[in-house]
XYZ file of N, CA and C in Angstrom:
696
model
N 71.869 139.301 53.645
C 70.864 140.052 54.364
C 69.837 140.509 53.346
N 68.652 140.365 53.743
C 67.645 140.450 52.700
C 67.083 141.828 52.462
N 65.929 141.992 52.347
C 65.141 142.750 51.408
C 65.237 144.249 51.570
N 64.760 144.935 50.576
C 64.771 146.384 50.519
C 66.202 146.888 50.524
N 66.498 147.839 51.377
C 67.748 148.560 51.240
C 68.823 148.042 52.169
N 68.480 147.809 53.365
C 69.364 147.098 54.277
C 68.472 146.297 55.193
N 68.850 145.055 55.488
C 67.959 144.206 56.214
C 67.770 144.653 57.632
N 66.539 144.603 58.105
C 66.242 144.957 59.486
C 65.189 143.994 59.968
N 65.485 143.237 61.005
C 64.576 142.195 61.450
C 63.987 142.551 62.806
N 62.668 142.553 62.864
C 62.006 142.735 64.159
C 62.097 141.418 64.906
N 62.624 141.430 66.126
C 62.869 140.201 66.839
C 61.991 140.089 68.067
N 61.510 138.865 68.300
C 60.754 138.547 69.498
C 61.667 137.710 70.381
N 62.340 138.328 71.326
C 63.366 137.652 72.115
C 62.776 136.978 73.339
N 63.284 135.782 73.647
C 62.987 135.120 74.895
C 64.279 135.086 75.697
N 64.247 135.539 76.921
C 65.455 135.672 77.716
C 65.595 134.483 78.649
N 66.691 133.736 78.501
C 66.963 132.604 79.369
C 67.697 133.025 80.636
N 68.424 134.126 80.597
C 69.092 134.677 81.762
C 69.202 136.167 81.538
N 69.892 136.841 82.431
C 70.019 138.287 82.288
C 70.894 138.670 81.105
N 71.704 137.732 80.586
C 72.623 138.052 79.501
C 72.338 137.284 78.218
N 71.807 136.076 78.309
C 71.620 135.227 77.134
C 70.219 135.425 76.563
N 70.131 135.624 75.249
C 68.839 135.815 74.598
C 68.783 135.020 73.303
N 67.579 134.569 72.977
C 67.300 133.927 71.696
C 66.316 134.811 70.944
N 66.627 135.106 69.690
C 65.774 135.976 68.893
C 65.236 135.256 67.666
N 63.995 135.552 67.318
C 63.353 135.006 66.126
C 62.702 136.155 65.372
N 62.941 136.252 64.086
C 62.334 137.289 63.269
C 61.731 136.708 62.005
N 60.755 137.392 61.443
C 60.089 136.948 60.228
C 59.673 138.156 59.419
N 59.813 138.070 58.104
C 59.400 139.166 57.241
C 58.957 138.672 55.877
N 58.171 139.512 55.184
C 57.710 139.234 53.829
C 57.838 140.499 53.008
N 58.073 140.326 51.706
C 58.209 141.483 50.823
C 57.675 141.151 49.442
N 57.174 142.179 48.755
C 56.665 141.973 47.401
C 57.789 141.626 46.426
N 58.999 142.055 46.722
C 60.198 141.689 45.964
C 61.387 141.712 46.906
N 62.348 140.820 46.647
C 63.582 140.777 47.426
C 64.615 141.663 46.726
N 64.664 142.928 47.117
C 65.600 143.875 46.526
C 66.748 144.069 47.504
N 67.962 143.720 47.073
C 69.144 143.816 47.933
C 70.264 144.473 47.140
N 70.756 145.574 47.659
C 71.829 146.327 47.025
C 71.483 146.703 45.584
N 70.203 147.003 45.385
C 69.746 147.518 44.110
C 69.338 146.489 43.084
N 69.340 145.200 43.445
C 69.013 144.147 42.480
C 67.875 143.266 42.997
N 67.164 142.635 42.050
C 65.992 141.820 42.338
C 66.397 140.348 42.345
N 66.264 139.693 43.498
C 66.626 138.280 43.638
C 65.364 137.433 43.644
N 65.173 136.639 42.602
C 64.078 135.693 42.551
C 62.867 136.111 41.748
N 62.726 137.404 41.421
C 61.587 137.894 40.639
C 60.270 137.373 41.197
N 60.135 137.441 42.522
C 58.959 136.880 43.184
C 58.803 137.521 44.554
N 57.581 137.573 45.084
C 57.462 137.875 46.510
C 58.304 136.907 47.329
N 58.837 137.388 48.441
C 59.784 136.595 49.218
C 59.435 136.618 50.697
N 59.949 135.614 51.386
C 59.806 135.533 52.832
C 61.176 135.224 53.412
N 61.459 135.757 54.600
C 62.734 135.470 55.244
C 62.527 135.304 56.737
N 63.446 134.564 57.338
C 63.413 134.372 58.782
C 64.800 134.514 59.359
N 64.865 134.886 60.635
C 66.132 135.106 61.324
C 66.079 134.408 62.675
N 67.050 133.537 62.930
C 67.172 132.853 64.212
C 68.530 133.198 64.794
N 68.565 133.730 66.014
C 69.835 134.179 66.577
C 69.901 133.882 68.064
N 71.131 133.813 68.542
C 71.400 133.691 69.974
C 72.471 134.711 70.322
N 72.274 135.404 71.433
C 73.219 136.455 71.807
C 73.578 136.357 73.281
N 74.800 136.735 73.565
C 75.292 136.781 74.935
C 76.101 138.050 75.092
N 75.569 138.954 75.920
C 76.166 140.266 76.071
C 76.293 140.910 74.694
N 77.487 141.280 74.234
C 77.609 141.952 72.945
C 77.807 141.035 71.765
N 77.890 139.724 71.991
C 78.155 138.772 70.913
C 76.864 138.093 70.479
N 76.742 137.813 69.183
C 75.586 137.073 68.687
C 75.973 136.214 67.495
N 75.289 135.091 67.372
C 75.408 134.185 66.235
C 74.015 133.967 65.686
N 73.907 133.841 64.344
C 72.581 133.654 63.791
C 72.584 133.115 62.389
N 71.383 132.818 61.924
C 71.170 132.330 60.558
C 69.950 133.029 59.984
N 70.075 133.469 58.744
C 68.976 134.089 58.019
C 68.701 133.264 56.769
N 67.474 132.848 56.599
C 67.069 132.118 55.408
C 66.091 132.940 54.592
N 66.307 132.979 53.299
C 65.470 133.758 52.382
C 65.017 132.857 51.246
N 63.746 132.940 50.875
C 63.276 132.140 49.756
C 62.114 132.835 49.065
N 61.882 132.451 47.822
C 60.779 133.000 47.048
C 59.476 132.294 47.427
N 58.370 132.986 47.250
C 57.071 132.384 47.525
C 56.540 131.569 46.350
N 57.150 131.704 45.175
C 56.713 130.893 44.038
C 57.468 129.570 43.956
N 58.386 129.326 44.877
C 59.093 128.055 44.929
C 60.269 127.926 43.987
N 60.554 128.939 43.192
C 61.642 128.869 42.221
C 62.942 129.364 42.837
N 64.058 128.728 42.443
C 65.375 129.180 42.881
C 66.110 129.936 41.774
N 65.419 130.287 40.684
C 66.060 131.070 39.627
C 66.353 132.481 40.143
N 67.316 133.108 39.540
C 67.769 134.450 39.925
C 68.190 134.506 41.391
N 68.642 133.364 41.926
C 69.228 133.287 43.267
C 68.316 133.860 44.345
N 67.008 133.597 44.212
C 66.057 134.107 45.188
C 66.038 133.346 46.494
N 66.753 132.218 46.552
C 66.872 131.450 47.794
C 68.320 131.481 48.248
N 68.542 131.936 49.482
C 69.909 131.897 50.004
C 69.898 131.719 51.509
N 71.054 131.290 52.019
C 71.264 131.092 53.445
C 72.451 131.934 53.870
N 72.297 132.597 54.993
C 73.340 133.491 55.501
C 73.587 133.170 56.974
N 74.807 132.767 57.296
C 75.220 132.576 58.681
C 76.043 133.786 59.107
N 75.856 134.247 60.334
C 76.580 135.457 60.722
C 77.023 135.399 62.176
N 78.089 136.137 62.426
C 78.585 136.378 63.778
C 78.742 137.882 63.932
N 78.346 138.399 65.103
C 78.365 139.846 65.287
C 78.796 140.198 66.704
N 79.549 141.288 66.788
C 79.902 141.853 68.081
C 79.504 143.321 68.080
N 78.757 143.726 69.102
C 78.289 145.104 69.205
C 79.032 145.830 70.316
N 79.493 147.036 69.999
C 80.177 147.873 70.977
C 79.699 149.299 70.804
N 78.918 149.766 71.770
C 78.305 151.078 71.710
C 77.486 151.200 70.422
N 77.778 152.176 69.565
C 76.999 152.366 68.340
C 77.537 151.565 67.161
N 78.585 150.780 67.367
C 79.226 150.047 66.278
C 78.935 148.553 66.373
N 78.882 147.915 65.199
C 78.781 146.460 65.114
C 79.833 145.954 64.134
N 80.449 144.834 64.477
C 81.440 144.189 63.623
C 80.873 142.826 63.240
N 80.697 142.602 61.933
C 79.923 141.458 61.454
C 80.737 140.643 60.454
N 80.626 139.322 60.568
C 81.117 138.395 59.550
C 79.911 137.623 59.032
N 79.673 137.694 57.711
C 78.549 136.995 57.082
C 79.065 135.959 56.106
N 78.485 134.768 56.151
C 78.776 133.707 55.187
C 77.529 133.515 54.328
N 77.589 133.992 53.077
C 76.450 133.908 52.158
C 76.588 132.682 51.260
N 75.451 132.015 51.019
C 75.391 130.937 50.029
C 74.120 131.115 49.217
N 74.271 131.407 47.921
C 73.144 131.578 47.011
C 72.880 130.250 46.299
N 71.665 129.747 46.421
C 71.344 128.446 45.843
C 71.064 128.576 44.348
N 71.672 127.678 43.572
C 71.421 127.596 42.138
C 70.067 126.958 41.877
N 69.557 127.150 40.661
C 68.251 126.599 40.302
C 68.254 125.075 40.321
N 69.378 124.442 39.953
C 69.488 122.990 39.946
C 70.123 122.520 41.248
N 69.454 121.619 41.946
C 69.928 121.170 43.249
C 71.315 120.546 43.185
N 71.630 119.842 42.078
C 72.931 119.178 41.996
C 74.094 120.170 41.919
N 73.793 121.435 41.686
C 74.845 122.458 41.632
C 75.083 123.132 42.975
N 74.401 122.666 44.025
C 74.493 123.322 45.327
C 75.256 122.450 46.314
N 76.561 122.586 46.349
C 77.408 121.832 47.277
C 77.720 122.730 48.469
N 76.800 122.764 49.415
C 76.905 123.730 50.505
C 78.149 123.512 51.363
N 78.567 122.274 51.556
C 79.671 121.986 52.473
C 81.040 122.090 51.818
N 81.093 122.558 50.585
C 82.366 122.703 49.875
C 82.943 124.098 50.150
N 84.054 124.120 50.884
C 84.697 125.392 51.211
C 86.080 125.531 50.570
N 86.539 124.527 49.832
C 87.848 124.665 49.192
C 87.802 125.800 48.172
N 88.833 126.642 48.135
C 88.771 127.875 47.330
C 88.587 127.635 45.838
N 89.003 126.481 45.318
C 88.841 126.245 43.885
C 87.424 125.808 43.515
N 86.592 125.460 44.530
C 85.259 124.955 44.246
C 84.132 125.706 44.966
N 84.426 126.407 46.014
C 83.371 126.916 46.885
C 82.461 127.926 46.198
N 81.192 127.929 46.615
C 80.223 128.942 46.211
C 79.932 129.929 47.344
N 80.586 129.745 48.473
C 80.379 130.641 49.609
C 81.084 131.974 49.365
N 80.469 133.032 49.880
C 81.066 134.362 49.865
C 80.995 134.909 51.282
N 82.144 135.209 51.859
C 82.220 135.669 53.241
C 82.571 137.152 53.241
N 81.715 137.940 53.863
C 81.905 139.387 53.904
C 82.144 139.845 55.338
N 83.096 140.749 55.514
C 83.312 141.429 56.787
C 82.720 142.826 56.682
N 81.968 143.234 57.715
C 81.315 144.535 57.695
C 81.516 145.268 59.008
N 81.588 146.568 58.891
C 81.513 147.453 60.049
C 80.242 148.276 59.884
N 79.413 148.285 60.929
C 78.148 149.005 60.882
C 78.089 150.020 62.023
N 77.395 151.102 61.755
C 77.210 152.154 62.757
C 75.745 152.551 62.768
N 75.193 152.769 63.956
C 73.792 153.176 64.045
C 73.574 154.074 65.252
N 72.857 155.170 65.018
C 72.350 155.987 66.108
C 70.890 156.322 65.808
N 70.340 157.315 66.481
C 68.911 157.596 66.331
C 68.546 158.071 64.931
N 69.491 158.640 64.197
C 69.169 159.226 62.899
C 69.954 158.645 61.728
N 70.952 157.828 61.992
C 71.835 157.360 60.914
C 72.166 155.888 61.077
N 72.102 155.162 59.950
C 72.650 153.810 59.849
C 73.649 153.809 58.708
N 74.814 153.219 58.927
C 75.842 153.180 57.885
C 76.598 151.862 57.974
N 77.086 151.399 56.821
C 77.871 150.166 56.800
C 78.901 150.223 55.692
N 79.988 149.481 55.910
C 81.028 149.257 54.911
C 81.315 147.768 54.905
N 81.255 147.119 53.725
C 81.461 145.687 53.635
C 82.466 145.309 52.574
N 83.266 144.263 52.858
C 84.292 143.795 51.919
C 84.346 142.276 51.981
N 84.406 141.616 50.813
C 84.465 140.158 50.744
C 85.875 139.694 51.088
N 85.970 138.868 52.136
C 87.281 138.413 52.592
C 87.573 136.968 52.196
N 86.555 136.221 51.736
C 86.798 134.854 51.274
C 85.751 134.493 50.232
N 86.213 133.884 49.138
C 85.319 133.425 48.074
C 86.099 132.473 47.187
N 85.475 132.030 46.101
C 86.159 131.184 45.126
C 87.408 131.888 44.602
N 88.474 131.128 44.376
C 89.732 131.750 43.976
C 89.660 132.408 42.600
N 88.650 132.059 41.795
C 88.458 132.738 40.509
C 87.823 134.113 40.667
N 87.364 134.420 41.863
C 86.769 135.727 42.134
C 87.898 136.723 42.408
N 88.267 137.464 41.377
C 89.340 138.447 41.523
C 88.787 139.863 41.683
N 87.504 139.968 42.032
C 86.897 141.286 42.235
C 87.202 141.777 43.647
N 87.187 143.068 43.831
C 87.541 143.602 45.149
C 86.761 144.865 45.497
N 85.540 144.987 44.989
C 84.740 146.165 45.295
C 84.331 146.224 46.766
N 84.289 147.418 47.313
C 83.829 147.666 48.677
C 82.410 148.218 48.604
N 81.500 147.643 49.377
C 80.126 148.135 49.395
C 79.951 149.118 50.543
N 79.321 150.255 50.265
C 79.092 151.314 51.250
C 77.626 151.723 51.177
N 76.984 151.843 52.336
C 75.573 152.231 52.362
C 75.269 153.056 53.603
N 74.378 154.024 53.460
C 73.962 154.852 54.590
C 72.478 155.150 54.481
N 71.807 155.161 55.612
C 70.392 155.510 55.693
C 70.215 156.627 56.722
N 69.582 157.705 56.291
C 69.264 158.809 57.191
C 67.801 158.711 57.581
N 67.540 158.644 58.888
C 66.178 158.502 59.395
C 65.654 159.883 59.795
N 64.838 160.449 58.931
C 64.295 161.780 59.203
C 63.412 161.759 60.445
N 62.577 160.729 60.550
C 61.740 160.500 61.724
C 61.322 159.038 61.705
N 60.345 158.677 62.511
C 59.932 157.274 62.582
C 59.247 156.799 61.304
N 58.807 157.713 60.453
C 58.009 157.335 59.291
C 58.722 157.482 57.956
N 59.819 158.226 57.903
C 60.494 158.475 56.623
C 62.003 158.311 56.788
N 62.617 157.639 55.817
C 64.077 157.537 55.783
C 64.548 157.566 54.335
N 65.835 157.871 54.166
C 66.446 157.971 52.841
C 67.723 157.131 52.833
N 67.907 156.358 51.764
C 69.053 155.456 51.682
C 69.848 155.700 50.415
N 71.169 155.662 50.545
C 72.072 155.710 49.397
C 73.133 154.642 49.588
N 73.427 153.906 48.518
C 74.435 152.857 48.589
C 75.167 152.727 47.279
N 76.396 152.256 47.354
C 77.175 152.080 46.134
C 78.346 151.153 46.368
N 78.982 150.784 45.277
C 80.097 149.856 45.327
C 81.267 150.453 44.549
N 82.470 150.254 45.062
C 83.640 150.914 44.472
C 84.185 150.204 43.247
N 83.788 148.951 43.045
C 84.275 148.194 41.898
C 83.495 146.906 41.762
N 83.894 146.066 40.816
C 83.211 144.797 40.597
C 83.260 143.940 41.862
N 82.187 143.153 42.077
C 82.132 142.284 43.248
C 81.155 141.151 42.990
N 81.609 139.912 43.178
C 80.739 138.766 42.971
C 79.565 138.756 43.940
N 79.813 139.075 45.198
C 78.754 139.004 46.197
C 77.563 139.863 45.810
N 77.819 141.065 45.324
C 76.739 141.983 44.986
C 76.298 141.884 43.535
N 76.903 140.970 42.747
C 76.532 140.688 41.360
C 76.709 141.915 40.453
N 77.801 142.645 40.647
C 78.113 143.786 39.782
C 79.444 143.570 39.089
N 79.488 143.951 37.802
C 80.713 143.863 37.019
C 81.532 145.140 37.074
N 80.981 146.194 37.629
C 81.677 147.475 37.750
C 81.064 148.262 38.894
N 81.841 149.186 39.424
C 81.380 149.986 40.531
C 80.405 151.073 40.109
N 79.735 151.650 41.085
C 78.800 152.727 40.826
C 77.799 152.870 41.942
N 76.893 153.815 41.785
C 75.825 154.058 42.752
C 74.718 153.041 42.497
N 74.462 152.179 43.458
C 73.534 151.071 43.255
C 72.158 151.287 43.872
N 72.049 152.190 44.833
C 70.796 152.352 45.551
C 70.548 153.813 45.906
N 69.391 154.315 45.492
C 68.866 155.579 45.987
C 67.428 155.309 46.372
N 67.125 155.389 47.662
C 65.813 154.970 48.109
C 65.119 155.972 49.005
N 63.806 156.060 48.843
C 62.932 156.815 49.733
C 62.021 155.792 50.400
N 62.015 155.775 51.734
C 61.342 154.718 52.470
C 60.305 155.285 53.436
N 59.139 154.659 53.445
C 58.110 154.992 54.413
C 57.923 153.843 55.389
N 57.681 154.155 56.650
C 57.548 153.135 57.693
C 56.325 153.443 58.558
N 55.646 152.384 58.947
C 54.511 152.552 59.851
C 54.341 151.280 60.669
N 54.209 151.433 61.960
C 53.988 150.287 62.840
C 52.519 150.204 63.208
N 51.943 149.016 63.031
C 50.545 148.779 63.366
C 50.465 147.566 64.284
N 49.304 147.387 64.911
C 49.073 146.243 65.775
C 48.228 145.202 65.042
N 48.654 143.952 65.115
C 47.927 142.850 64.499
C 47.872 141.710 65.511
N 46.657 141.371 65.939
C 46.467 140.338 66.965
C 47.313 140.625 68.203
N 47.400 141.902 68.546
C 48.126 142.295 69.740
C 49.625 142.390 69.589
N 50.146 142.090 68.387
C 51.579 142.134 68.138
C 51.919 143.296 67.214
N 53.126 143.842 67.379
C 53.579 144.920 66.515
C 53.948 144.409 65.129
N 53.522 145.126 64.100
C 53.822 144.777 62.715
C 54.372 146.023 62.037
N 55.620 145.945 61.562
C 56.244 147.084 60.895
C 56.019 146.985 59.393
N 55.336 147.977 58.830
C 55.082 148.032 57.395
C 56.053 149.018 56.754
N 56.621 148.637 55.609
C 57.559 149.482 54.884
C 57.132 149.596 53.422
N 57.374 150.747 52.844
C 57.206 150.947 51.402
C 58.406 151.740 50.913
N 59.017 151.264 49.807
C 60.247 151.889 49.323
C 60.199 152.101 47.819
N 60.602 153.290 47.404
C 60.850 153.589 46.002
C 62.357 153.600 45.827
N 62.868 152.674 45.003
C 64.312 152.427 44.919
C 64.785 152.624 43.482
N 65.813 153.436 43.317
C 66.448 153.646 42.028
C 67.846 153.021 42.049
N 68.242 152.453 40.907
C 69.578 151.866 40.779
C 70.271 152.439 39.538
N 71.057 153.494 39.682
C 71.753 154.072 38.527
C 72.799 153.143 37.913
N 73.209 152.090 38.658
C 74.266 151.186 38.180
C 73.709 149.887 37.602
N 72.418 149.860 37.275
C 71.789 148.592 36.894
C 72.391 147.980 35.627
N 72.931 148.802 34.730
C 73.500 148.262 33.495
C 74.787 147.475 33.735
N 75.409 147.663 34.876
C 76.634 146.927 35.217
C 76.358 145.709 36.087
N 75.095 145.343 36.245
C 74.735 144.186 37.057
C 74.749 142.913 36.226
N 74.935 141.800 36.908
C 74.926 140.498 36.248
C 73.534 140.188 35.700
N 73.428 139.570 34.514
C 72.121 139.167 33.987
C 71.527 137.977 34.731
N 72.276 137.398 35.677
C 71.779 136.262 36.442
C 70.737 136.665 37.483
N 70.646 137.953 37.780
C 69.642 138.464 38.713
C 68.882 139.593 38.033
N 67.766 140.003 38.644
C 66.983 141.092 38.076
C 67.704 142.422 38.220
N 67.824 143.159 37.129
C 68.604 144.404 37.161
C 67.831 145.531 36.493
N 66.786 145.974 37.158
C 65.963 147.064 36.659
C 66.422 148.400 37.255
N 66.104 149.508 36.574
C 66.547 150.809 37.086
C 65.727 151.341 38.247
N 64.500 150.811 38.451
C 63.656 151.338 39.515
C 62.725 150.237 40.022
N 62.418 150.281 41.319
C 61.528 149.302 41.948
C 60.624 150.030 42.954
N 59.444 149.468 43.157
C 58.599 149.884 44.284
C 58.278 148.625 45.074
N 58.637 148.626 46.348
C 58.552 147.421 47.164
C 57.808 147.714 48.454
N 56.933 146.792 48.824
C 56.287 146.863 50.130
C 56.681 145.617 50.917
N 56.818 145.778 52.236
C 57.225 144.653 53.071
C 56.620 144.797 54.461
N 56.662 143.677 55.185
C 56.186 143.651 56.565
C 57.161 142.857 57.388
N 57.445 143.333 58.606
C 58.332 142.637 59.537
C 57.574 142.355 60.821
N 57.602 141.091 61.233
C 56.851 140.662 62.401
C 57.766 140.623 63.620
């Protein structure tokens, strides 16, 4: 899930029946900051395609850099399944981060001794003022002996301001950390504007990462970021 503090996709749904919906989302950001780290060192774009029936949904999220480079894992594909019940969501995500060299990207390899896939199970909660999630990697390469749990919460003061805090309890390959710690402290501004008759959500975030020294050198690991993004 992509950019800023926790991914949020504005969707333009077309309804085929009273229960079945297809959703499409698109967003851009000056940097792809996820769980306190910079993926791709470039402005990024992402899209979300989903289908839902009642409380169940399946979807795919694609993220890539605008400079065309796959260094620092700025290009990835995420397949997900979700079930929503009242204020709770139960999510399974299959992440695949593309390497810079195409020959190193064996997407269809799921055997535990070779796979590059990381599958995370998450429980999410959302109401008018709070978003929270807990995530744990349930499948990955067998050499991945890390077991950190990722926890994040966002308090929405109003429609224009929110505050985010996130951290990890220990090392985790998915989040590219060698040790646990507080990974995200963010102050976020939001504003919705109209563009060609359509709603456009603008975001600006000041993000601090106190745990940046424990991050992998394979991705950008700075102590502070300022990011602007738009969701269509």
